[in-house]
PDB file of C-alpha atoms in Angstrom:
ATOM      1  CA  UNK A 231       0.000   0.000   0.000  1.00  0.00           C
ATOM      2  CA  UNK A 232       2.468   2.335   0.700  1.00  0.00           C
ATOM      3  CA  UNK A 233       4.582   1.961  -2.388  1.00  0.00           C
ATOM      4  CA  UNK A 234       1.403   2.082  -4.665  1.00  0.00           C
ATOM      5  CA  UNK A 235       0.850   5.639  -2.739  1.00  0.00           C
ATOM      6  CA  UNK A 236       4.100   6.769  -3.322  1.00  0.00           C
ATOM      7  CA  UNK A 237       4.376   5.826  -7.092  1.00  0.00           C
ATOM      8  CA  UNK A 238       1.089   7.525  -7.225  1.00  0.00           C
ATOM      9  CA  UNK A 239       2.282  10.629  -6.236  1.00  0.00           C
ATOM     10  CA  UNK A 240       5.622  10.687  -8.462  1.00  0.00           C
ATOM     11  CA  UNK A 241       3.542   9.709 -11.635  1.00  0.00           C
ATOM     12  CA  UNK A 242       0.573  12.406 -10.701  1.00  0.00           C
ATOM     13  CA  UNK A 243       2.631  14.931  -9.492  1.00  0.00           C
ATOM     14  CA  UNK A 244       5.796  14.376 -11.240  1.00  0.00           C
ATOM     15  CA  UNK A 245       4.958  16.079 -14.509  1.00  0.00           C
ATOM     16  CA  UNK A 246       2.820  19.296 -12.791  1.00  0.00           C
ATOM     17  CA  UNK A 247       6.077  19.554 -10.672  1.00  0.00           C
ATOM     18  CA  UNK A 248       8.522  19.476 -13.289  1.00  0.00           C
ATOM     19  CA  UNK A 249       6.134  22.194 -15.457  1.00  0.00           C
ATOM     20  CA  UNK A 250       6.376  24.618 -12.288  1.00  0.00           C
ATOM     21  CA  UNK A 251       9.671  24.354 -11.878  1.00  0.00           C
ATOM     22  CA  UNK A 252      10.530  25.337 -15.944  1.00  0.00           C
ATOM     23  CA  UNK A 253       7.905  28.106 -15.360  1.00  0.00           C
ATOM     24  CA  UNK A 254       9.439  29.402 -12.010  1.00  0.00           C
ATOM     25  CA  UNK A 255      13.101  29.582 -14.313  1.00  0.00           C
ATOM     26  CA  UNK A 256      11.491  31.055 -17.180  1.00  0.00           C
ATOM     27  CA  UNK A 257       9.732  33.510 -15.455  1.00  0.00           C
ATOM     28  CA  UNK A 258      13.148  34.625 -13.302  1.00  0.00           C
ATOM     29  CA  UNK A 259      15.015  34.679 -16.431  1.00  0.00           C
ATOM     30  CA  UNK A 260      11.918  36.984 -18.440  1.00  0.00           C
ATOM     31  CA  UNK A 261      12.225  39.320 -15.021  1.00  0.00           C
ATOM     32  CA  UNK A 262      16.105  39.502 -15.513  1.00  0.00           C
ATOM     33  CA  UNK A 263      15.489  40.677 -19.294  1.00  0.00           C
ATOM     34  CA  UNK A 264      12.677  43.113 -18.851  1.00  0.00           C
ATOM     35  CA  UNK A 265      14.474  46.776 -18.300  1.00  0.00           C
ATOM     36  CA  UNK A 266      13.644  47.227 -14.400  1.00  0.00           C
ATOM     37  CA  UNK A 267      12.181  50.937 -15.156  1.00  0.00           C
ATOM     38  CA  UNK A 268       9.778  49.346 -17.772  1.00  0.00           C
ATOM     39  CA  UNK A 269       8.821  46.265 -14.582  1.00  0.00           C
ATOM     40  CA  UNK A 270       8.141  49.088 -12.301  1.00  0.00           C
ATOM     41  CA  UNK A 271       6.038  51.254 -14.365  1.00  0.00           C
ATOM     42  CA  UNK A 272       3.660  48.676 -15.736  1.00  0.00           C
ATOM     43  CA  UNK A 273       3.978  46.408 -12.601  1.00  0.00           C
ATOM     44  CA  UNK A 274       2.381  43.247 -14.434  1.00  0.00           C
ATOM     45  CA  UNK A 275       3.633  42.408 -17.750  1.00  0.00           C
ATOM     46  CA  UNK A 276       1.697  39.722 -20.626  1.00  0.00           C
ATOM     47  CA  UNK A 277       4.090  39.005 -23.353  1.00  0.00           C
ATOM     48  CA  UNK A 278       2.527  37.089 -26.622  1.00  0.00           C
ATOM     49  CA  UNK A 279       5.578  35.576 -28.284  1.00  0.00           C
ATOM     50  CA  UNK A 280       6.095  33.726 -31.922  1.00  0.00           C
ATOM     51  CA  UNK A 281       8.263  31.834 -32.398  1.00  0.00           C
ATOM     52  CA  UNK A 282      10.304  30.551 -35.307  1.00  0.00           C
ATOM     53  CA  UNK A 283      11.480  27.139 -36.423  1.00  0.00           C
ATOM     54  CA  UNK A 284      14.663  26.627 -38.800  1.00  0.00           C
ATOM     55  CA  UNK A 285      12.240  25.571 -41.694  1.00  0.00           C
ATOM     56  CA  UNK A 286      10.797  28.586 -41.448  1.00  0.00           C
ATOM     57  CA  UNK A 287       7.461  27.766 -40.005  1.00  0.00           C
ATOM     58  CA  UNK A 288       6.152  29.722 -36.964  1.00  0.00           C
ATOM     59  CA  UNK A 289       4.838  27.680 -33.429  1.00  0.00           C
ATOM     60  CA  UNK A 290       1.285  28.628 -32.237  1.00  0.00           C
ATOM     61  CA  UNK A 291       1.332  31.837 -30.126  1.00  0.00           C
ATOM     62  CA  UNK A 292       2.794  31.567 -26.753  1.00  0.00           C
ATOM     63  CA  UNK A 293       1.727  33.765 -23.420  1.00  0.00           C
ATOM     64  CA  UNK A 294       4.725  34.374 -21.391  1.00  0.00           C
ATOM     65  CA  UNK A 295       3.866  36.351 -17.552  1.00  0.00           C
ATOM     66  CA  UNK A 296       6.205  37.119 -15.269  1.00  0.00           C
ATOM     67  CA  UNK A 297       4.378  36.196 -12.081  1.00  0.00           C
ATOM     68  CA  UNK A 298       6.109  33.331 -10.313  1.00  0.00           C
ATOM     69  CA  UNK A 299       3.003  32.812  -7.655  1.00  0.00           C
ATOM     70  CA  UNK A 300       1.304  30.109  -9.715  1.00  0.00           C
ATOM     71  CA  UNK A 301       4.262  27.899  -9.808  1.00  0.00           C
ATOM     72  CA  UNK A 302       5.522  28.555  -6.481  1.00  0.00           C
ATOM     73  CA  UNK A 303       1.674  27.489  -5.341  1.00  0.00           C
ATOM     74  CA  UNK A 304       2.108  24.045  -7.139  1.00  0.00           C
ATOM     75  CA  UNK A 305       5.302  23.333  -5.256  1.00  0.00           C
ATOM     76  CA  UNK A 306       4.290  24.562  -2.576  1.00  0.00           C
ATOM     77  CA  UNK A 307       1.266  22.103  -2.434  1.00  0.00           C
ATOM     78  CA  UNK A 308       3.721  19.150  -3.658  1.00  0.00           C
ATOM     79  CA  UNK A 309       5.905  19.513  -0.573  1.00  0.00           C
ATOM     80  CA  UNK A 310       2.743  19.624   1.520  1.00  0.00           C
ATOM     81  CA  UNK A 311       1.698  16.195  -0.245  1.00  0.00           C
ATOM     82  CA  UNK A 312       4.932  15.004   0.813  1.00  0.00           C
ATOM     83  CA  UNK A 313       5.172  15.670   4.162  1.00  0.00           C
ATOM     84  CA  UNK A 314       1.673  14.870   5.156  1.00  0.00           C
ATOM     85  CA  UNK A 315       2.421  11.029   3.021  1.00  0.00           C
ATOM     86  CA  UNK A 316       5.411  10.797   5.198  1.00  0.00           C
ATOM     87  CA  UNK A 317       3.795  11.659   8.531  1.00  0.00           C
ATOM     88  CA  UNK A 318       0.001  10.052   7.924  1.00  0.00           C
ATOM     89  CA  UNK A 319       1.948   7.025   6.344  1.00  0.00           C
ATOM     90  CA  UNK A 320       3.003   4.123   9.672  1.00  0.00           C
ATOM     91  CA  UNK A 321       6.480   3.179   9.486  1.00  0.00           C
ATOM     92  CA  UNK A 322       6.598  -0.030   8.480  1.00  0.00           C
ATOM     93  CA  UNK A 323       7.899  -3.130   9.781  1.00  0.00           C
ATOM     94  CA  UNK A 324      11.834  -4.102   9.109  1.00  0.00           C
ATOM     95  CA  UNK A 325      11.559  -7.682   7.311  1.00  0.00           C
ATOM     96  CA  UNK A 326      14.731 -10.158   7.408  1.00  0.00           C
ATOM     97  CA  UNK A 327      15.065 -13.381   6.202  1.00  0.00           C
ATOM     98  CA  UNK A 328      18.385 -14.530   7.759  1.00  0.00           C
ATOM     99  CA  UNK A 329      20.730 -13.616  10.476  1.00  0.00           C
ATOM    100  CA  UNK A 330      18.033 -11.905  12.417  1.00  0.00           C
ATOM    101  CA  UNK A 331      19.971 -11.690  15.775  1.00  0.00           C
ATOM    102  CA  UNK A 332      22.298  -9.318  14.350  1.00  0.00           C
ATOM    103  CA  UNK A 333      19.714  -6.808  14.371  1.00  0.00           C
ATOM    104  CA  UNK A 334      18.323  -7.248  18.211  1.00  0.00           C
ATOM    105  CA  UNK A 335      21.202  -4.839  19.457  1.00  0.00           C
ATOM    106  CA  UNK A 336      21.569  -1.589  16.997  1.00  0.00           C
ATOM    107  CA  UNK A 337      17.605  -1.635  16.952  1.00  0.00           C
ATOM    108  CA  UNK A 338      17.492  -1.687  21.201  1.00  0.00           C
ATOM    109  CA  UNK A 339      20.400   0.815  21.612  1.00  0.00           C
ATOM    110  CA  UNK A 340      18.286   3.546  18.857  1.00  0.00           C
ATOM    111  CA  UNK A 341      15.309   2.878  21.334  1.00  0.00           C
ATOM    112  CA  UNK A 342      17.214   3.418  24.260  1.00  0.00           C
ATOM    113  CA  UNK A 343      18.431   6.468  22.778  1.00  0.00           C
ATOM    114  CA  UNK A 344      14.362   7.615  22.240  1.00  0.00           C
ATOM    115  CA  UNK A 345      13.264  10.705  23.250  1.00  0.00           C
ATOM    116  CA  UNK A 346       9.871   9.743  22.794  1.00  0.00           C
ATOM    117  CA  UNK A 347       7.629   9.516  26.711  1.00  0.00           C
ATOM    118  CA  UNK A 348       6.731   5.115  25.501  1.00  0.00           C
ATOM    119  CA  UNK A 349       9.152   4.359  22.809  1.00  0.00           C
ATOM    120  CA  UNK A 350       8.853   0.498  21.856  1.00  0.00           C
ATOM    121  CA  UNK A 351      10.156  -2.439  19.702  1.00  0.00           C
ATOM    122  CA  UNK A 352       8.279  -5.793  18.797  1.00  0.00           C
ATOM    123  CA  UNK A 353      10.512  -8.164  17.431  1.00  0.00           C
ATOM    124  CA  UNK A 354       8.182 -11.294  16.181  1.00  0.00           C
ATOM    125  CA  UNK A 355       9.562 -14.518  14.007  1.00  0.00           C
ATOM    126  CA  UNK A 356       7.507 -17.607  12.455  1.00  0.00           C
ATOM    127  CA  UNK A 357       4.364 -15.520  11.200  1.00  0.00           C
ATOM    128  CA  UNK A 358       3.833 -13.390  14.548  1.00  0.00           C
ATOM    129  CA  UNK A 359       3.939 -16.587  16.858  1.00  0.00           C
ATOM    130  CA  UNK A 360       6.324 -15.955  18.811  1.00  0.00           C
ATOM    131  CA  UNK A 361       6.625 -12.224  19.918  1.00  0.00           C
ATOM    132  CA  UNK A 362       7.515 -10.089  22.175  1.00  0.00           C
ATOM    133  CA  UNK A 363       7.723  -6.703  23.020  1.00  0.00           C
ATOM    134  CA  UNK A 364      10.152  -4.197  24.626  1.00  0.00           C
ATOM    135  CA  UNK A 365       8.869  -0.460  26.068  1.00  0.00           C
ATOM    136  CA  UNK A 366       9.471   1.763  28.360  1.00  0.00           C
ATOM    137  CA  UNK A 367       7.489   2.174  31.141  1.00  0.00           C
ATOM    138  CA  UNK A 368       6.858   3.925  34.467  1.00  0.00           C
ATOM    139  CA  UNK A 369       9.711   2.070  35.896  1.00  0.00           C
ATOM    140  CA  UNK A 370      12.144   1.693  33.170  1.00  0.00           C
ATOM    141  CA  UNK A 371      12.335  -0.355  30.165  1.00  0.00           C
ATOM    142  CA  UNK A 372      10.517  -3.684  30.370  1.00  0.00           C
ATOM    143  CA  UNK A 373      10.562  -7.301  28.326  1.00  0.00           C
ATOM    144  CA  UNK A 374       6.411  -8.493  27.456  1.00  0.00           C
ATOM    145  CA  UNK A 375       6.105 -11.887  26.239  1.00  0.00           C
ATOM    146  CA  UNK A 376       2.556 -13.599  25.585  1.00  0.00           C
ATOM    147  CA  UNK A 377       1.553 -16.912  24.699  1.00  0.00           C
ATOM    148  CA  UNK A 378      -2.027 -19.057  24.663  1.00  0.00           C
ATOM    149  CA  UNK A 379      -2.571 -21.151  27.326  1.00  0.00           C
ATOM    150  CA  UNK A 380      -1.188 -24.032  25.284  1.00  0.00           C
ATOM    151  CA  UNK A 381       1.729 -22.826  24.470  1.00  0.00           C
ATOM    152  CA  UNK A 382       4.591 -24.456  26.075  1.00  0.00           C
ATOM    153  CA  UNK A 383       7.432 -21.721  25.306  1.00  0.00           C
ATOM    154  CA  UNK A 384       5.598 -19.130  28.343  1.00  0.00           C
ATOM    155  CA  UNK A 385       7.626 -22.009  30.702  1.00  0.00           C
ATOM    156  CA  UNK A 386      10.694 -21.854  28.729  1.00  0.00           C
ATOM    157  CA  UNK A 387      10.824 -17.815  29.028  1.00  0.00           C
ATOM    158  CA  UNK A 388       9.889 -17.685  32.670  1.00  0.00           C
ATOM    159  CA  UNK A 389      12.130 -20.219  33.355  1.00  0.00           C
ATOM    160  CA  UNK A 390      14.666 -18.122  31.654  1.00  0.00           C
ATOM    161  CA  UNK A 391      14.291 -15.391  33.936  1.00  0.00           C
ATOM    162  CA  UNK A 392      13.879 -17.229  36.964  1.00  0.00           C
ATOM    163  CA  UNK A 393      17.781 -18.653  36.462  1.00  0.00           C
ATOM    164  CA  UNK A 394      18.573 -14.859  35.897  1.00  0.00           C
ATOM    165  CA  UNK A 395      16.869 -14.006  39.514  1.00  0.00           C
ATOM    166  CA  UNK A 396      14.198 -11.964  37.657  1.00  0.00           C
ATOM    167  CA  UNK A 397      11.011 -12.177  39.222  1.00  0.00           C
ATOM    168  CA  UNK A 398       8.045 -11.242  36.786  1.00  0.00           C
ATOM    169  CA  UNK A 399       6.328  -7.510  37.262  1.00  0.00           C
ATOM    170  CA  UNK A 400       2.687  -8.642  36.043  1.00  0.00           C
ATOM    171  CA  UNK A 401       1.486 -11.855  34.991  1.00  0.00           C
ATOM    172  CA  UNK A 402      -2.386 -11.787  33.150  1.00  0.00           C
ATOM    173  CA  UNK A 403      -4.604 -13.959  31.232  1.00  0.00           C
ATOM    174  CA  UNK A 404      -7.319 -13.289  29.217  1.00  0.00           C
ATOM    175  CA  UNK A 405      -9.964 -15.474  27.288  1.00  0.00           C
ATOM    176  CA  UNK A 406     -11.359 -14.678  23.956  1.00  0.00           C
ATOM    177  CA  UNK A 407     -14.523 -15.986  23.540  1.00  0.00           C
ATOM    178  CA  UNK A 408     -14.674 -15.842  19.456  1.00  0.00           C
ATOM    179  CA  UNK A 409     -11.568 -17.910  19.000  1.00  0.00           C
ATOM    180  CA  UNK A 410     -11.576 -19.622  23.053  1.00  0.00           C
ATOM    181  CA  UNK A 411      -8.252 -19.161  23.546  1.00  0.00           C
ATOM    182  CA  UNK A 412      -6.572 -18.045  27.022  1.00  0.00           C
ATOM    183  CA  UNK A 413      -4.031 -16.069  26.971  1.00  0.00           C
ATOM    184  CA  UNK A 414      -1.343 -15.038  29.082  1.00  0.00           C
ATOM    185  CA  UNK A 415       0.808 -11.879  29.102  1.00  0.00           C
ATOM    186  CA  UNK A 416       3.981 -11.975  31.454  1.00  0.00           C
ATOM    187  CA  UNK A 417       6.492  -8.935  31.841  1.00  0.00           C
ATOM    188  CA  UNK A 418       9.909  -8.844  33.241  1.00  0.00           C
ATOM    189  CA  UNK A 419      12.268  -5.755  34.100  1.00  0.00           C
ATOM    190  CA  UNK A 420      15.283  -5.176  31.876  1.00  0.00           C
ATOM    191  CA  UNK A 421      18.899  -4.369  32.129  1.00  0.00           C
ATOM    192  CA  UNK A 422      19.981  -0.900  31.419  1.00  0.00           C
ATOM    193  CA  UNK A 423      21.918  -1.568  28.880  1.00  0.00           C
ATOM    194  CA  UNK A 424      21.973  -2.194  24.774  1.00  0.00           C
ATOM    195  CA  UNK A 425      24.249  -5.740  24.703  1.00  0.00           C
ATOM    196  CA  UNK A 426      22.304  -6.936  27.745  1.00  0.00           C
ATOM    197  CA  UNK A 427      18.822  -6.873  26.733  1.00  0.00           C
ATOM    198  CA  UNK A 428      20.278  -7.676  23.058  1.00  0.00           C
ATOM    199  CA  UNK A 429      21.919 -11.091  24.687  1.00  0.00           C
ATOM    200  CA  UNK A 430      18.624 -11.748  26.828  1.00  0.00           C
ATOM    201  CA  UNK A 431      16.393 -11.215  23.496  1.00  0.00           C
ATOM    202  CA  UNK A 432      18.901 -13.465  21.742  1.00  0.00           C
ATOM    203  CA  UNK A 433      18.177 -15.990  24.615  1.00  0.00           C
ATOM    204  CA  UNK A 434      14.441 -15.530  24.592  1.00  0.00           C
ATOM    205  CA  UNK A 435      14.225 -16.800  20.764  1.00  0.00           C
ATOM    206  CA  UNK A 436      16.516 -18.995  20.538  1.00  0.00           C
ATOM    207  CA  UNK A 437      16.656 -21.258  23.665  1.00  0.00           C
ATOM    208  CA  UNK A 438      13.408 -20.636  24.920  1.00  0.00           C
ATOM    209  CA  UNK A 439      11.725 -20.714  21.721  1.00  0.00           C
ATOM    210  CA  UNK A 440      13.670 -22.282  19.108  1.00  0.00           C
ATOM    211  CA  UNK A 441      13.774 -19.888  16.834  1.00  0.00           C
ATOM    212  CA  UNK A 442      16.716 -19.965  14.274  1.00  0.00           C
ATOM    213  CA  UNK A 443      19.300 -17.686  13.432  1.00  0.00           C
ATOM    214  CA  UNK A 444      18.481 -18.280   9.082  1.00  0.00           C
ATOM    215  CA  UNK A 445      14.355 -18.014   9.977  1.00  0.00           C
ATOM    216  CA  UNK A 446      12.661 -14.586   8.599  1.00  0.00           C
ATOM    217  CA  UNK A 447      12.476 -12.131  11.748  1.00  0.00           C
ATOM    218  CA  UNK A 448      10.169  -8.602  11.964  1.00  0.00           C
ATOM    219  CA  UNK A 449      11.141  -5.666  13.861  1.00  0.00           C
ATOM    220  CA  UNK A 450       8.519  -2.939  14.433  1.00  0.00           C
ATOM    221  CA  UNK A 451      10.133   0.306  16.450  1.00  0.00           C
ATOM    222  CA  UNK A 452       8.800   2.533  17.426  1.00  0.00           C
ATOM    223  CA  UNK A 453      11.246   5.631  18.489  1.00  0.00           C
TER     224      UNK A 453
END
């Protein structure tokens, strides 16, 4: 969706943009060659213009103004279409298929770094099933991993944390009645550091999960 919006705009806007920007030039170059007493006195000035081809044959008439507003209106509105695409437009997900783990610490470092009040990252592999999310909270940055009530990897993750002396902050289930699932959210306080929570993501995935190093991973950050 997003690149169909984008190639939108360059193929819609493209040529308008490219005709205000040879009228904006030929408009400073006709103010450059009109006298500057004759500008003053008439204040606007409507040139028709023929022009003449080597063969000899004249072009249709041409109307040549000097007023630069209408093409500095058109790019004006451009940059607006811009800038409103690039802010209405969600950031979208980073999508790798191999080496995944690589990733964990430059991405948790830049959100560190956020100056944003509830930065976050979700870093999911195999489809979205298994997940989990890092954000800051009232207490400092926290690790949220959730899992249905059959899912045996919840054990593997609070295990996890258990041999690290981490105790978890909140532990909740909830049951959907469409699908009649439980699930279970659990949360854990993090290190303060990049390579820490990088090495306990890495541990999350991989031993607690079984998630490979060559299997497609998504990052969503939000900074």
């Amino acid at each position: 969706m997003k690149t169909f919006l984008w190639l939108s705009l360059a193929f819609g806007l493209l040529p308008v943009t490219a005709f205000s920007l040879v009228h904006l030039i030929a408009t400073v170059m006709m103010r450059r060659a009109i006298p500057a007493e004759l500008a003053e006195e008439e204040g606007s000035i409507t040139l028709v213009t023929r022009s003449f081809t080597a063969f000899g044959e004249s072009s249709p008439p041409t109307i040549v103004s000097n007023q630069a507003w209408p093409a500095i209106l058109v790019l004006i509105g451009t940059l607006c279409c811009v800038v409103g695409l690039l802010y209405l437009i969600p950031r979208q997900p980073l999508r790798v298929s191999h080496d995944g783990y690589a990733r964990f610490e430059p991405l948790i470092a830049k959100l560190l770094r956020s100056s944003r009040d509830y930065p976050s990252l979700i870093i999911s592999a195999r489809e979205g099933h298994e997940a989990l999310l890092i954000s800051r909270g009232d207490s400092g940055f926290e690790l949220s991993f959730s899992a249905d009530g059959q899912h045996e990897n919840l054990a593997a993750v609070k295990a996890l944390f258990a041999s690290r002396g981490v105790q978890p902050l909140e532990e909740t289930t909830t049951h959907d009645d469409q699908f009649d699932i439980d699930t279970t959210y659990v949360s854990f306080p993090l290190p303060a550091t990049a390579p820490e929570i990088a090495t306990l993501c890495t541990e999350v995935f991989r031993d607690a999960c079984g998630v490979k190093e060559d299997e497609p991973m998504e990052f969503a950050l939000q900074d």
